[in-house]
mmCIF file of C-alpha atoms in Angstrom:
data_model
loop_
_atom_site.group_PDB
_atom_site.id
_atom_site.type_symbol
_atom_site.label_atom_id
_atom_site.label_comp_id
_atom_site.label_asym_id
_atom_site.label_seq_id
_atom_site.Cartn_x
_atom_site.Cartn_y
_atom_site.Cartn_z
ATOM 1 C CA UNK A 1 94.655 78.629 87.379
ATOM 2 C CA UNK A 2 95.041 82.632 87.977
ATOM 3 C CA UNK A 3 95.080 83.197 91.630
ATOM 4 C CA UNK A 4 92.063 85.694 91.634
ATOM 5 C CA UNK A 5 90.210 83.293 89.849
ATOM 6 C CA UNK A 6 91.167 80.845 92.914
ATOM 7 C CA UNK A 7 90.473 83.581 95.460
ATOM 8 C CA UNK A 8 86.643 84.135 93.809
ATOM 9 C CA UNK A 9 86.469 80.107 93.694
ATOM 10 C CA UNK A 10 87.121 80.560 97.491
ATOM 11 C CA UNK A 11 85.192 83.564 98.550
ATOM 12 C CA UNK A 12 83.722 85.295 95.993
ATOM 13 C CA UNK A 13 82.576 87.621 98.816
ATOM 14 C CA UNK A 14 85.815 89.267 98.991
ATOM 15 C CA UNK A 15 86.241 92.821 97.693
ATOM 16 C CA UNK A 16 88.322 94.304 94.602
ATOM 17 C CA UNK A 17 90.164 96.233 96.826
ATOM 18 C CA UNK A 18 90.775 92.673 99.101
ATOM 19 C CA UNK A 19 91.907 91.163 96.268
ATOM 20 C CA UNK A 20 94.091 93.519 94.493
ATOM 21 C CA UNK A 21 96.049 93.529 97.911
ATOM 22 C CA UNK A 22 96.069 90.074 98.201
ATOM 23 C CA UNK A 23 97.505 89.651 94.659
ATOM 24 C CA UNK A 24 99.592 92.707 94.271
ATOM 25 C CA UNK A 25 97.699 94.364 91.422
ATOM 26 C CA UNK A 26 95.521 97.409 91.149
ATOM 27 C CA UNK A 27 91.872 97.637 91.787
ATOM 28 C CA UNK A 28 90.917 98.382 88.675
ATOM 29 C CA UNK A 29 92.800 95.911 87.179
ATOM 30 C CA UNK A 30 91.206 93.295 89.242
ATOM 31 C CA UNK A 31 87.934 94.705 88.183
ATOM 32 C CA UNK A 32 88.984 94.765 84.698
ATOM 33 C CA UNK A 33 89.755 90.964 84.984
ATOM 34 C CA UNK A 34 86.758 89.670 87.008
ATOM 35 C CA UNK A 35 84.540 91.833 83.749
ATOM 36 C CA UNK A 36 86.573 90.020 81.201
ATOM 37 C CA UNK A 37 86.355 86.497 83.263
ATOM 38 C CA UNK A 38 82.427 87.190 83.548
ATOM 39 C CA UNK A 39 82.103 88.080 79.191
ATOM 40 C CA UNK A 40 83.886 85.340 78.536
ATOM 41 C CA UNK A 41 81.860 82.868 80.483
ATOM 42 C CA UNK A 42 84.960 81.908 82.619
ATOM 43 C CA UNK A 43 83.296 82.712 85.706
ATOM 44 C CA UNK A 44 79.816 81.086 85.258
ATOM 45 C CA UNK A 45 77.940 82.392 88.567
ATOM 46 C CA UNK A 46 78.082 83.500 91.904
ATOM 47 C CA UNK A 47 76.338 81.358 94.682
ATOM 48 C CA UNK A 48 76.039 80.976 98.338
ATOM 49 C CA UNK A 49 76.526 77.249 99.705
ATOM 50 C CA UNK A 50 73.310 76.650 101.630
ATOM 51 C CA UNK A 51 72.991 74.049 104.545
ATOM 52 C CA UNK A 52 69.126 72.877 103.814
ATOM 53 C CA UNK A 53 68.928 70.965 107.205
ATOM 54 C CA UNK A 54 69.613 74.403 109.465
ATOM 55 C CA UNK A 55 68.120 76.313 106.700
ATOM 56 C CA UNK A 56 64.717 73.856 107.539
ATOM 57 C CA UNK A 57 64.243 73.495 103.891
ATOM 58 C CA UNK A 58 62.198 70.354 103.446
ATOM 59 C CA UNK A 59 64.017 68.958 100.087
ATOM 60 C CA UNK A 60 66.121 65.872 99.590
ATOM 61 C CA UNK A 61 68.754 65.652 97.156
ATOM 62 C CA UNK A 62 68.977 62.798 94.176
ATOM 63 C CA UNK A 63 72.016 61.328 92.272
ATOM 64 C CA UNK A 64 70.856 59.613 89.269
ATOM 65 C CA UNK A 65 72.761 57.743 87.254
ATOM 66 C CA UNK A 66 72.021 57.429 83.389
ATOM 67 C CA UNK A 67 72.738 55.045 80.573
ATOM 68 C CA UNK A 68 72.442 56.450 77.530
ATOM 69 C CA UNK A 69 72.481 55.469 73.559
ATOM 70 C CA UNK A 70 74.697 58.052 72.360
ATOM 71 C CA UNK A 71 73.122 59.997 69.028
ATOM 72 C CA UNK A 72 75.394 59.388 66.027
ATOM 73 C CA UNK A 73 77.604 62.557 65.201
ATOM 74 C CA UNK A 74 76.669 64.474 68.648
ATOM 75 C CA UNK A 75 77.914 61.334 71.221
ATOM 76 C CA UNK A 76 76.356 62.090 74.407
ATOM 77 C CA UNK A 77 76.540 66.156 74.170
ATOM 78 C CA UNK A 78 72.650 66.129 72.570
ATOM 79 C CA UNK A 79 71.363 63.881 75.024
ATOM 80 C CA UNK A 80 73.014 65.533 77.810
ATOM 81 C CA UNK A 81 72.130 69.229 76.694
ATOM 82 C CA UNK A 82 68.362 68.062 76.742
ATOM 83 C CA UNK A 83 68.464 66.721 80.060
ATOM 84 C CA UNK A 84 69.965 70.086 81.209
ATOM 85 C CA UNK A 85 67.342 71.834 79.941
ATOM 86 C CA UNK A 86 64.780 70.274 82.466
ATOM 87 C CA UNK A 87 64.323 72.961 85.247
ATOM 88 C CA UNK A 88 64.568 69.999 87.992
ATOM 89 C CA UNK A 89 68.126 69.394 87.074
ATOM 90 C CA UNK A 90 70.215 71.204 89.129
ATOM 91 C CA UNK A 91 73.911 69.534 87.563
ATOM 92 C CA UNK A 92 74.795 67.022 84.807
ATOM 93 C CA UNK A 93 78.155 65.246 83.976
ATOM 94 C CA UNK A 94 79.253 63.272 81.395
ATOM 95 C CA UNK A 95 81.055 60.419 83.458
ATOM 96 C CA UNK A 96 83.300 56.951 83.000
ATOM 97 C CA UNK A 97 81.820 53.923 84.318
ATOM 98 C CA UNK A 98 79.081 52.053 84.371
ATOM 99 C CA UNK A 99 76.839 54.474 83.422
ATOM 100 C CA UNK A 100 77.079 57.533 81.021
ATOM 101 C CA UNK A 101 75.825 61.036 82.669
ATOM 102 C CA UNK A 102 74.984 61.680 86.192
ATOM 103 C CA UNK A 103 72.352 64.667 87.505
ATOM 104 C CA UNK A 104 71.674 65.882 90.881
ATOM 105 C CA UNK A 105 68.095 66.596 91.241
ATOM 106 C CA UNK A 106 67.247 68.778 94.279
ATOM 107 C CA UNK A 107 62.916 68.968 94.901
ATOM 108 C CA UNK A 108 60.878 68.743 97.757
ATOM 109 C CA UNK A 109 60.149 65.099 98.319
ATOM 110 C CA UNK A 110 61.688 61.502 97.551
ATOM 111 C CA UNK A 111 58.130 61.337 95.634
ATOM 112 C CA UNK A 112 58.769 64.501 93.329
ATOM 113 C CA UNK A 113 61.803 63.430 92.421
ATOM 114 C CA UNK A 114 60.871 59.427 91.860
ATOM 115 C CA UNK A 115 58.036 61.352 89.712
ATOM 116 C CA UNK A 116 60.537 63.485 87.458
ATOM 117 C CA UNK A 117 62.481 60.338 86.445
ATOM 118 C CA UNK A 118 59.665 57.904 85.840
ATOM 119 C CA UNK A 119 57.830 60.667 83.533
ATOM 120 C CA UNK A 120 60.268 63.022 82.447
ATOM 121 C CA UNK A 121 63.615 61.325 82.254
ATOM 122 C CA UNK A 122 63.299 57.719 81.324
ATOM 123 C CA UNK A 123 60.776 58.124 78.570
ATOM 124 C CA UNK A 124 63.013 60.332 76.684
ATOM 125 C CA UNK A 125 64.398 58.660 73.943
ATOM 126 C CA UNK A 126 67.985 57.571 74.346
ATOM 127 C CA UNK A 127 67.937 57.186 77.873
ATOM 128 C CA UNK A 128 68.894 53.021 78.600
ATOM 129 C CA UNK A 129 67.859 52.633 82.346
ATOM 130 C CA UNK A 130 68.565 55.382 85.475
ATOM 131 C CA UNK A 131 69.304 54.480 88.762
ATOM 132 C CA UNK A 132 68.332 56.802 91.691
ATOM 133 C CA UNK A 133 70.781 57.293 94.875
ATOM 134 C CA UNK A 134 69.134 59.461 97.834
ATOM 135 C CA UNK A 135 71.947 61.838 99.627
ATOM 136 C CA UNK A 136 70.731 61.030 102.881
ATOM 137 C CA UNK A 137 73.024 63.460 104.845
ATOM 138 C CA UNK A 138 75.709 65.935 103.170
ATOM 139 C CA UNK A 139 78.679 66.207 105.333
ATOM 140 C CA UNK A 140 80.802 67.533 102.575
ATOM 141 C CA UNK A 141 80.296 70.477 99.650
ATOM 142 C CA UNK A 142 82.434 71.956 97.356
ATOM 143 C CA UNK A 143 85.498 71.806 100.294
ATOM 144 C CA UNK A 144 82.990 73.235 102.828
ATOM 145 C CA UNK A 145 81.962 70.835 106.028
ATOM 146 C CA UNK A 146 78.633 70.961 106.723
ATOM 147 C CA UNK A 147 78.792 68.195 109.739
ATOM 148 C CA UNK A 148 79.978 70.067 113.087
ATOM 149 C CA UNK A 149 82.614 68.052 115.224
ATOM 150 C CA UNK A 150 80.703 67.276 118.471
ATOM 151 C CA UNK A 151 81.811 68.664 121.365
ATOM 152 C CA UNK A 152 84.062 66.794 123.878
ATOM 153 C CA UNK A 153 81.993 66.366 127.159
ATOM 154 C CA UNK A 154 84.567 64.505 128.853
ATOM 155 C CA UNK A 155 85.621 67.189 131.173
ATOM 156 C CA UNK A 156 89.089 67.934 132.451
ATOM 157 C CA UNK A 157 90.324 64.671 134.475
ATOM 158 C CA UNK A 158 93.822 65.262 136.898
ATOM 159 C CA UNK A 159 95.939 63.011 138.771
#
């Protein structure tokens, strides 16, 4: 992968100017690339990586599993570009295993989200059977640590 695109996947934060030095190309040219990267729909989006828990958001996080019956000539793509479409669906993958896609569903409540699949994700047709997994604390995202080492107490101890 292109190392601005790698510096962007990193910090997208940093400047043009931060990046052309850190690359060894010109300014403009790193502008140039990060507007064709953008038209192209290489780079999809810019976001910050929010910790909920310090942020005192009161949401929980769901990974649901889904077992689909694939529609003949569009496979899983139809199915899975439907489910996408649902504004409670923050991700979607089309996955090996046991079961066929997997969304992460981010709401305010266990009940909210235990509402969205029983009325608007297992009555749709093709979808087999779901099962729901609660992320019950993240301590991990996208390379980022979101669980702080706790400090050592201990003291200093001499002989």
């Amino acid at each position: 992968m292109d190392k601005l695109l790698l510096l962007l996947e990193k910090n997208p934060r940093l400047t043009n100017k931060e990046i052309a030095v850190m690359i060894g190309i010109s300014e403009e040219e790193v502008e140039e690339k990060i507007r064709l990267y953008e038209e192209t729909g290489v780079i999809k989006g810019y976001r910050a990586l929010i910790d909920k828990e310090k942020a005192d958001a009161q949401t929980v996080t769901a990974l649901i599993e889904i077992k689909i019956h694939p529609k003949f000539e569009n496979g899983f793509d139809e199915v899975a570009n439907r489910i996408a479409q649902l504004d409670e669906v923050e991700s979607i993958y089309l996955m090996s295993g046991g079961f066929d896609l997997c969304c992460m569903v981010t709401d305010k409540s266990f009940q909210e989200v235990a509402m969205f699949v029983a009325n608007r994700l297992a009555p749709m047709d093709s979808v087999m059977s779901t099962a729901t997994h609660f992320i019950l604390k993240k301590y991990k995202e996208q390379g980022v640590l979101f669980s702080e080492r706790p400090a050592d107490d201990r003291g200093n101890i001499s002989f």
